[in-house]
Structures are given as structure tokens and as C-alpha cells.
CSV table of C-alpha atoms in Angstrom, one decimal:
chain,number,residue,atom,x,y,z
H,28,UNK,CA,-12.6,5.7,-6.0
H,29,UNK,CA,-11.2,5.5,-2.5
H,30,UNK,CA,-12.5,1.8,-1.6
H,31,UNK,CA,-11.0,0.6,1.7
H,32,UNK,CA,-9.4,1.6,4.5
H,33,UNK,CA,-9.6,-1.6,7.1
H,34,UNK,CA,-7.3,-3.7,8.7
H,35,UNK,CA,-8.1,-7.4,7.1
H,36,UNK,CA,-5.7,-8.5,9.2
H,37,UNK,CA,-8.6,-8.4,11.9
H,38,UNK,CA,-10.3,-11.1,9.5
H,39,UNK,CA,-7.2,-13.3,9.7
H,40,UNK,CA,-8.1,-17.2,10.5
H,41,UNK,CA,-11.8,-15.7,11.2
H,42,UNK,CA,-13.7,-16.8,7.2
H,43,UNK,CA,-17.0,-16.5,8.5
H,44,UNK,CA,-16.4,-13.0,9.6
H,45,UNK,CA,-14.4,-11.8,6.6
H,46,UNK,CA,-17.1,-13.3,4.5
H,47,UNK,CA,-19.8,-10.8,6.0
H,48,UNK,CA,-17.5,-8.0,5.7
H,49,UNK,CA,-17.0,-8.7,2.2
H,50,UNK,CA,-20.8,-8.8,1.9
H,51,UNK,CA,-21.2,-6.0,3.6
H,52,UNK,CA,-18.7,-4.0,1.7
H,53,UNK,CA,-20.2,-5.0,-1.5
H,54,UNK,CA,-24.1,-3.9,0.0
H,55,UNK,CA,-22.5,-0.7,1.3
H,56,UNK,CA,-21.6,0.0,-2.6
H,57,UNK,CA,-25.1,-0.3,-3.8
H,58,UNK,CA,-26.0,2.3,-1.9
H,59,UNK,CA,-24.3,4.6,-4.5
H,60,UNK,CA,-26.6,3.8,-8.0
H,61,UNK,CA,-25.1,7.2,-9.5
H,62,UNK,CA,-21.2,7.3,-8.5
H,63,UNK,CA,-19.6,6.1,-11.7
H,64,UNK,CA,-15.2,5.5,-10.7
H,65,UNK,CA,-12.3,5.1,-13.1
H,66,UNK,CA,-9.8,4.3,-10.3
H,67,UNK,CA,-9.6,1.8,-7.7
H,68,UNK,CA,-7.3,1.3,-4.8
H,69,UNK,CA,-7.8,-1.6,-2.0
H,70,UNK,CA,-5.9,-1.1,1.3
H,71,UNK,CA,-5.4,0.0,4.3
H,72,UNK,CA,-4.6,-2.5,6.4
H,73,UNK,CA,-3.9,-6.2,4.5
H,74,UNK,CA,-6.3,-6.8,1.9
H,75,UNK,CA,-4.0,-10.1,0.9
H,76,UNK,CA,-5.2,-11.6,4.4
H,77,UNK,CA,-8.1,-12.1,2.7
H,78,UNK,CA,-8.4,-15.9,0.7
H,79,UNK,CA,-8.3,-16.0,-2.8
H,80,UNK,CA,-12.0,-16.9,-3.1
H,81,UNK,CA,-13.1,-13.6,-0.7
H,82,UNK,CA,-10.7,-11.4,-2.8
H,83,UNK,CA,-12.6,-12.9,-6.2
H,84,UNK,CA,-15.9,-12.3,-4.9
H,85,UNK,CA,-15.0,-8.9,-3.4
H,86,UNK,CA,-13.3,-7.7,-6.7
H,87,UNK,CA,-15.7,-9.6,-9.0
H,88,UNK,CA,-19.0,-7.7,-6.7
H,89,UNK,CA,-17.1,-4.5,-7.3
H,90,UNK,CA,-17.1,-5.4,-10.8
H,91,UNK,CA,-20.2,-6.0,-11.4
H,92,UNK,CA,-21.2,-2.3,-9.5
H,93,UNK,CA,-18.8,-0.5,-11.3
H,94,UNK,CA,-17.6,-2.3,-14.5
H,95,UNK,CA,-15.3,-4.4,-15.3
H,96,UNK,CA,-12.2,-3.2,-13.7
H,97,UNK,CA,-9.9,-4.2,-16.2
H,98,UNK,CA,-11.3,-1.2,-18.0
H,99,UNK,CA,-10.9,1.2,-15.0
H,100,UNK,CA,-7.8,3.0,-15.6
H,101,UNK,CA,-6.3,1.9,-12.4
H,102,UNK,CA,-6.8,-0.8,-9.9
H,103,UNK,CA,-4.1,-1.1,-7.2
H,104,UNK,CA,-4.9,-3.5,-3.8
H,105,UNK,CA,-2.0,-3.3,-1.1
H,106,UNK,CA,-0.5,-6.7,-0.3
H,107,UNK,CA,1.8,-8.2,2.0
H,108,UNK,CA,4.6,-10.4,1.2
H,109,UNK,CA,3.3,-12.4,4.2
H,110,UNK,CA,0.0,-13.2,3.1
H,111,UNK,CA,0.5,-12.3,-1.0
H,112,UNK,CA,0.6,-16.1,-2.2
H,113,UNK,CA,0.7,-17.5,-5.6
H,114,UNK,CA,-3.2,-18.6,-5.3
H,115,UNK,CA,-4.2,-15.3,-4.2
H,116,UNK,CA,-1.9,-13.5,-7.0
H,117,UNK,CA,-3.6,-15.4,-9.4
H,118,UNK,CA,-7.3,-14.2,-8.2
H,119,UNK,CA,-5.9,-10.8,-8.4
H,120,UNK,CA,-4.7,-10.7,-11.7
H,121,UNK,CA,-7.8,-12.3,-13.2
H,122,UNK,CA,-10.2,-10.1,-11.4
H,123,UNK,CA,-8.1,-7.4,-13.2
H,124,UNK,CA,-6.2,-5.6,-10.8
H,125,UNK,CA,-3.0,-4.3,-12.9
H,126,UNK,CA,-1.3,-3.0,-10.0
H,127,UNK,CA,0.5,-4.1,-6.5
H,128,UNK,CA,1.2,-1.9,-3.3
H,129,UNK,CA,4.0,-3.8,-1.2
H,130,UNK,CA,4.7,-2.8,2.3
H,131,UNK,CA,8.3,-3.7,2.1
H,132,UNK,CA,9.7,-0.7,4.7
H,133,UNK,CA,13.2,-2.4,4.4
H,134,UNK,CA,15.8,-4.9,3.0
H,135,UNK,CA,17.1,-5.2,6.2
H,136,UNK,CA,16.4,-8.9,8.1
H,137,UNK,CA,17.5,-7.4,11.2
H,138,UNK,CA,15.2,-4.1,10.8
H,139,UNK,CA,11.9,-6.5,9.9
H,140,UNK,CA,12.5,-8.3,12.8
H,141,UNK,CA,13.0,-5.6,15.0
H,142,UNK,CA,9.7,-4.1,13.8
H,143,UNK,CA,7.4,-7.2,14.1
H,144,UNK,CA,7.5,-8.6,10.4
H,145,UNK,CA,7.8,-12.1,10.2
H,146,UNK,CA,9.3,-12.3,6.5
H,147,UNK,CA,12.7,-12.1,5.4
H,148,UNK,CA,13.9,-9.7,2.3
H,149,UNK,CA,14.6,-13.3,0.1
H,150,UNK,CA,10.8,-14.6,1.3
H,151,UNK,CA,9.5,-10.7,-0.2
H,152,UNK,CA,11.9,-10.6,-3.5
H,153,UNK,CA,10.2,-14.3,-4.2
H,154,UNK,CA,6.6,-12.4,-3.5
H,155,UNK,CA,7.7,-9.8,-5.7
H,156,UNK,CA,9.0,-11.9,-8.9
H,157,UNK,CA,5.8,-14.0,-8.6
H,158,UNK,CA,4.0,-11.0,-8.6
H,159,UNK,CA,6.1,-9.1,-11.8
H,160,UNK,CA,5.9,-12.9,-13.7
H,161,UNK,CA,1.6,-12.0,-13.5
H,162,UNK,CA,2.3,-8.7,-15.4
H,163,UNK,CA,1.4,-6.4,-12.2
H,164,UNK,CA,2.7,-3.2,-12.1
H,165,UNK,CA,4.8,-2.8,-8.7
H,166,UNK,CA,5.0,0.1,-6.0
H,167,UNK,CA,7.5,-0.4,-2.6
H,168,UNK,CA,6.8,0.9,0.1
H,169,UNK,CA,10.2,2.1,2.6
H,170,UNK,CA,10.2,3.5,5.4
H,171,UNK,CA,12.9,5.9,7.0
H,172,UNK,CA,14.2,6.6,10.8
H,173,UNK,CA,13.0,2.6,11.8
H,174,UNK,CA,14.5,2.2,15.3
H,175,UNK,CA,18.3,1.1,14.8
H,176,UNK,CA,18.2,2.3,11.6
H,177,UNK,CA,21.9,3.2,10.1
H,178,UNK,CA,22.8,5.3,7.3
H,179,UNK,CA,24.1,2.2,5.6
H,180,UNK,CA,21.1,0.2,6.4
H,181,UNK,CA,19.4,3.0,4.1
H,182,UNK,CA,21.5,2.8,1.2
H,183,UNK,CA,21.5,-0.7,1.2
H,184,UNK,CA,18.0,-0.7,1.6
H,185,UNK,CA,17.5,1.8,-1.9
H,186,UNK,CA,20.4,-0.7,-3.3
H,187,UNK,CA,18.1,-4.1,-2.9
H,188,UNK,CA,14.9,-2.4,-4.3
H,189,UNK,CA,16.1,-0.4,-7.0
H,190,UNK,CA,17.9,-4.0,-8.2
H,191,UNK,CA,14.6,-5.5,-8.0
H,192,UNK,CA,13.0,-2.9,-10.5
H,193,UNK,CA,10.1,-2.0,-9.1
H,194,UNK,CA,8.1,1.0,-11.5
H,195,UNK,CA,6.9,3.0,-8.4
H,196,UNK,CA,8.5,3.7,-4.6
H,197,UNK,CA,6.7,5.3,-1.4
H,198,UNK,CA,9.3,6.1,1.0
H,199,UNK,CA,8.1,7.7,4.2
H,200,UNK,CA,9.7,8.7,7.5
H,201,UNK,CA,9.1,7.0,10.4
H,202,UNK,CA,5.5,8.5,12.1
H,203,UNK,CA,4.8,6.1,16.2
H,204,UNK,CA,1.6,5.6,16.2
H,205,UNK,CA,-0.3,5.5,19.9
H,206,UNK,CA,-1.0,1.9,20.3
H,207,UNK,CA,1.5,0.6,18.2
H,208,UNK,CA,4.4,-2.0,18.8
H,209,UNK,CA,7.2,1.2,18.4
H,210,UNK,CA,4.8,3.4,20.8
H,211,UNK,CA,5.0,1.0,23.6
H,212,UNK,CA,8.9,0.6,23.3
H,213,UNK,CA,8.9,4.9,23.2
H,214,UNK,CA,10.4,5.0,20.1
H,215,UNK,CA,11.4,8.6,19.1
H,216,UNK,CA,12.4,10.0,15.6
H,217,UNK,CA,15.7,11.2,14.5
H,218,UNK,CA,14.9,13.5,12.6
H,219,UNK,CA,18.3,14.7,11.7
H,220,UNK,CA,18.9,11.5,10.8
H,221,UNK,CA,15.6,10.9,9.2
H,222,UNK,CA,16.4,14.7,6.9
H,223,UNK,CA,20.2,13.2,5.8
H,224,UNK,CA,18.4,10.1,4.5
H,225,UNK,CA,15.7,11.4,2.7
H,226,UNK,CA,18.1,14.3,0.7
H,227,UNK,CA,20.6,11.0,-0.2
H,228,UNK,CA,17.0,9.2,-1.0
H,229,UNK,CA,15.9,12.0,-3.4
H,230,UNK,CA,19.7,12.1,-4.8
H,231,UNK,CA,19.8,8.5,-5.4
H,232,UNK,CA,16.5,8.0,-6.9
H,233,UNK,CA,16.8,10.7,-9.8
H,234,UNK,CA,19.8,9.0,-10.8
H,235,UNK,CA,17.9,5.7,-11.0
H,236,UNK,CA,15.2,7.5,-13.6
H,237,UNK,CA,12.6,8.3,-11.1
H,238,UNK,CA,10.3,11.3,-10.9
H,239,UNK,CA,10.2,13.3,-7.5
H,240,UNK,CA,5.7,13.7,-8.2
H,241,UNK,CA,4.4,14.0,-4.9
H,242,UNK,CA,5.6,13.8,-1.2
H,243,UNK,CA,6.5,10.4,-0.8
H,244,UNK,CA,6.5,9.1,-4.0
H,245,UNK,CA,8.8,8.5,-6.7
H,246,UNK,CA,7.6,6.7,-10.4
H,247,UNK,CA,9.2,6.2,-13.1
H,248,UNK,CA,8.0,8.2,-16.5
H,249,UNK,CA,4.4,6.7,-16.4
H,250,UNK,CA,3.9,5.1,-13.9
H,251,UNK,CA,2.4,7.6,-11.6
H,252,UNK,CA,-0.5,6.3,-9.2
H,253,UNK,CA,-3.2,7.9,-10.9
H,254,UNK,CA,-5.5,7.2,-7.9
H,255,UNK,CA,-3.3,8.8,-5.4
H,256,UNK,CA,-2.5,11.8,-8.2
H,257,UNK,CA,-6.2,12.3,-7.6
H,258,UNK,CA,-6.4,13.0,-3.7
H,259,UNK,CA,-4.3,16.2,-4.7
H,260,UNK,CA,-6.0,17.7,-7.1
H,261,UNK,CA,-9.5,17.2,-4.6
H,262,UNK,CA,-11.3,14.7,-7.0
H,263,UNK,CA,-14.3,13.3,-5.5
H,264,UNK,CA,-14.1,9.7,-4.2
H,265,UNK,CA,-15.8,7.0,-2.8
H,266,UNK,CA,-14.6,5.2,0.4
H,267,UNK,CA,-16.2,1.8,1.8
H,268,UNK,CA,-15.3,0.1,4.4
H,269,UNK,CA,-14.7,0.4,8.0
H,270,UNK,CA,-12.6,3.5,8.5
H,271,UNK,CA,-12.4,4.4,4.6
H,272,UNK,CA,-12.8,8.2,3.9
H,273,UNK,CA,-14.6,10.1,1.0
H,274,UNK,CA,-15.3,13.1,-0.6
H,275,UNK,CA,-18.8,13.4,-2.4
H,276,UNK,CA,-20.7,16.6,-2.9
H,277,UNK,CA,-17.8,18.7,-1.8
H,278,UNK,CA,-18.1,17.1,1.6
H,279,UNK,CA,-15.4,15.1,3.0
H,280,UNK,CA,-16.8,11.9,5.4
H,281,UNK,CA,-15.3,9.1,6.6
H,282,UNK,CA,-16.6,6.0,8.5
H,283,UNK,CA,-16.6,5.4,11.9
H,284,UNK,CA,-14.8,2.4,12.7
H,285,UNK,CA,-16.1,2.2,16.8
């Protein structure tokens, strides 16, 4: 089940609005009495942005729809070391979610800054121990040809992860966006340098015990994302949500967000 694809950031600050998206989220899923799921992911966007009480009754409305979803096989929400605090870790785990997504895209203070985060790499790794001390499993996303970006920033970046031990990684290349912060600065690729890093990347990470199973992502035995496994083998999903995609009935849809 493909269940959101929002920016909750939009909601940051804003309760009253979050709390009739989450209502509306959670009416949009009774429209579908018959579609039965086994996976869950919760993302796009910053779900975490969210407080802990929207996030239990989100998850615990899901739940009552479609089970309880510590039975699901998977449940995986996206989080942000910015807005991913203890309280809200705590709703997670005892809605059930088993599983974290982390938009890390680099160790590098310098790089985060440069790119508009506001958290340091020692404000994420104490996100990221909170989150391992709850039992979640953890995926990290990286991200490759960041403006500035050096070779060494790169391996340092795969050497303060990998000593984190996280059980999944997404590493991506740089893609500007129209609209975005990088888009307006006119931010090109390097894509030779972008190529070098990924072919160290792949090196590096087979070492470490990681599994090459799809494009951008790398898991260690097990620890696949079932839920993304599933987009590549066309298995039919549900999206909700402003902007979420699905594919029912053989037809693919997705949701206008204008």
C-alpha cells in the first residue's frame, strides 16, 4: 500500500489544518471497503512534522481500516532528524511502525548547511540512536553530486553512516528540481563526478555486507524494503493523500495536488 505522498511540512505550526488532513486522509481510506494491504509506507514530504498525537490518530485510523499494522509485514514512515523527537518516536513505535526512512543526504555540516538543513550530523546520529534504542529498523537516505561536493566529502560521508549501522541505504544522485532552493542558485550536476562516486559507493558498500537490490538501494541480507520491492514487480497499491499515486485495476492514478 502506497499511502502518502504530501509535504507535511505544509502543516508545520498550522494543527488545525493538519488535523483535517489527517481526517481527511483517514475518510479518503474508507472509500476502499475491498482493498485489503500487507505493506505500508508514510512519506513524501515530512510525515514527523506531524505531532505525536496526529501521527497516533493517523496510524491508529489506518489501523483500524486495515488491521493492525503490527501484523502488516511492513510499515515504514519517512522522518526527519529535524522534527523525529523522542515523543513522536515513541507514538510511532507503539502504533507499530517497525521501520524508519531518514533523509540524512550527508555527514557533512558544511554540505547540510549549504543545502538548507538546519541539523548538524551529531543532532541526526542522536535522532538515529533514539530511534535504533525503540527497536526500528533503519534506512539512510545520501545523496550524491550536492553542490560543493568533494570526493572526500563522499567517502567520509559512507564512513559516518556505515559506523552508525544502519540495515538499509538509499543513495541517489543529485536530480534540481524547478522550484527548488538548488534550481534558483542554477545548480548543475557533475555527472562525471556524480559516476566516480557512485562506482566507489557500490565498491564500498559490498565490502560493508550490503546487497546491490534495486537502483538506489542497498540492504543488508533481509532487510530489503518489501514495500518498495513491490513497485518493481507492478503490484497493485493504494495511494492517499495529496499527490500520492496508485495502481488499482491495472490502472495507474495519482492525485491532483492543485
Amino acid at each position: 500500500m502506497k499511502c502518502f505522498y504530501c509535504d507535511f511540512t505544509a502543516f508545520s505550526g498550522q494543527n488545525a489544518a493538519a488535523d483535517r488532513y489527517v481526517s481527511a486522509v483517514l475518510a479518503e481510506a474508507a472509500l476502499y471497503p475491498d482493498v485489503a494491504v500487507d505493506t505500508l509506507y508514510m512519506g513524501g514530504g515530512t510525515p514527523t512534522e506531524l505531532t505525536a498525537a496526529q501521527l497516533t490518530a493517523l496510524l491508529e485510523g489506518l489501523a483500524r481500516r486495515f488491521g493492525p499494522l503490527s501484523g502488516l509485514r511492513e510499515v515504514t514512515v519517512a522522518a526527519s532528524p529535524q522534527s523525529a523527537g523522542t515523543a513522536k518516536l515513541d507514538a510511532l513505535a507503539a502504533a507499530g511502525v517497525g521501520r524508519l526512512s531518514f533523509g540524512l543526504q550527508t555527514a557533512s555540516d558544511r554540505l547540510l548547511k549549504s543545502v538548507g538543513r538546519n541539523h548538524t550530523f551529531a543532532d541526526f546520529s542522536a535522532v538515529f540512536r533514539a530511534a535504533r534504542e525503540r527497536g526500528f529498523s533503519l534506512n539512510l537516505d545520501l545523496m550524491q553530486g550536492l553542490p560543493g561536493q568533494t570526493f572526500t566529502d563522499v567517502v567520509e560521508d559512507l564512513d559516518a553512516v556505515l559506523a552508525l549501522g544502519p540495515d538499509h541505504l538509499s543513495v541517489y544522485t543529485l536530480q534540481v528540481e524547478d522550484r527548488t532552493l538548488l534550481a534558483k542558485r542554477e545548480v548543475e550536476l557533475d555527472t562525471d563526478f556524480a559516476r566516480e562516486a557512485m562506482d566507489m559507493t557500490l565498491d564500498r558498500l559490498a565490502q560493508a555486507g550490503f546487497r546491490h537490490y534495486e537502483v538506489s538501494n542497498f540492504a543488508l541480507p533481509g532487510r530489503e524494503a518489501l514495500h518498495n520491492v513491490g513497485y518493481w514487480i507492478d503490484r497493485p497499491g493504494l495511494g492517499l493523500g495529496c499527490g500520492a499515486s496508485g495502481f488499482l485495476g491495472g490502472v495507474r492514478y495519482e492525485t491532483d495536488v492543485n
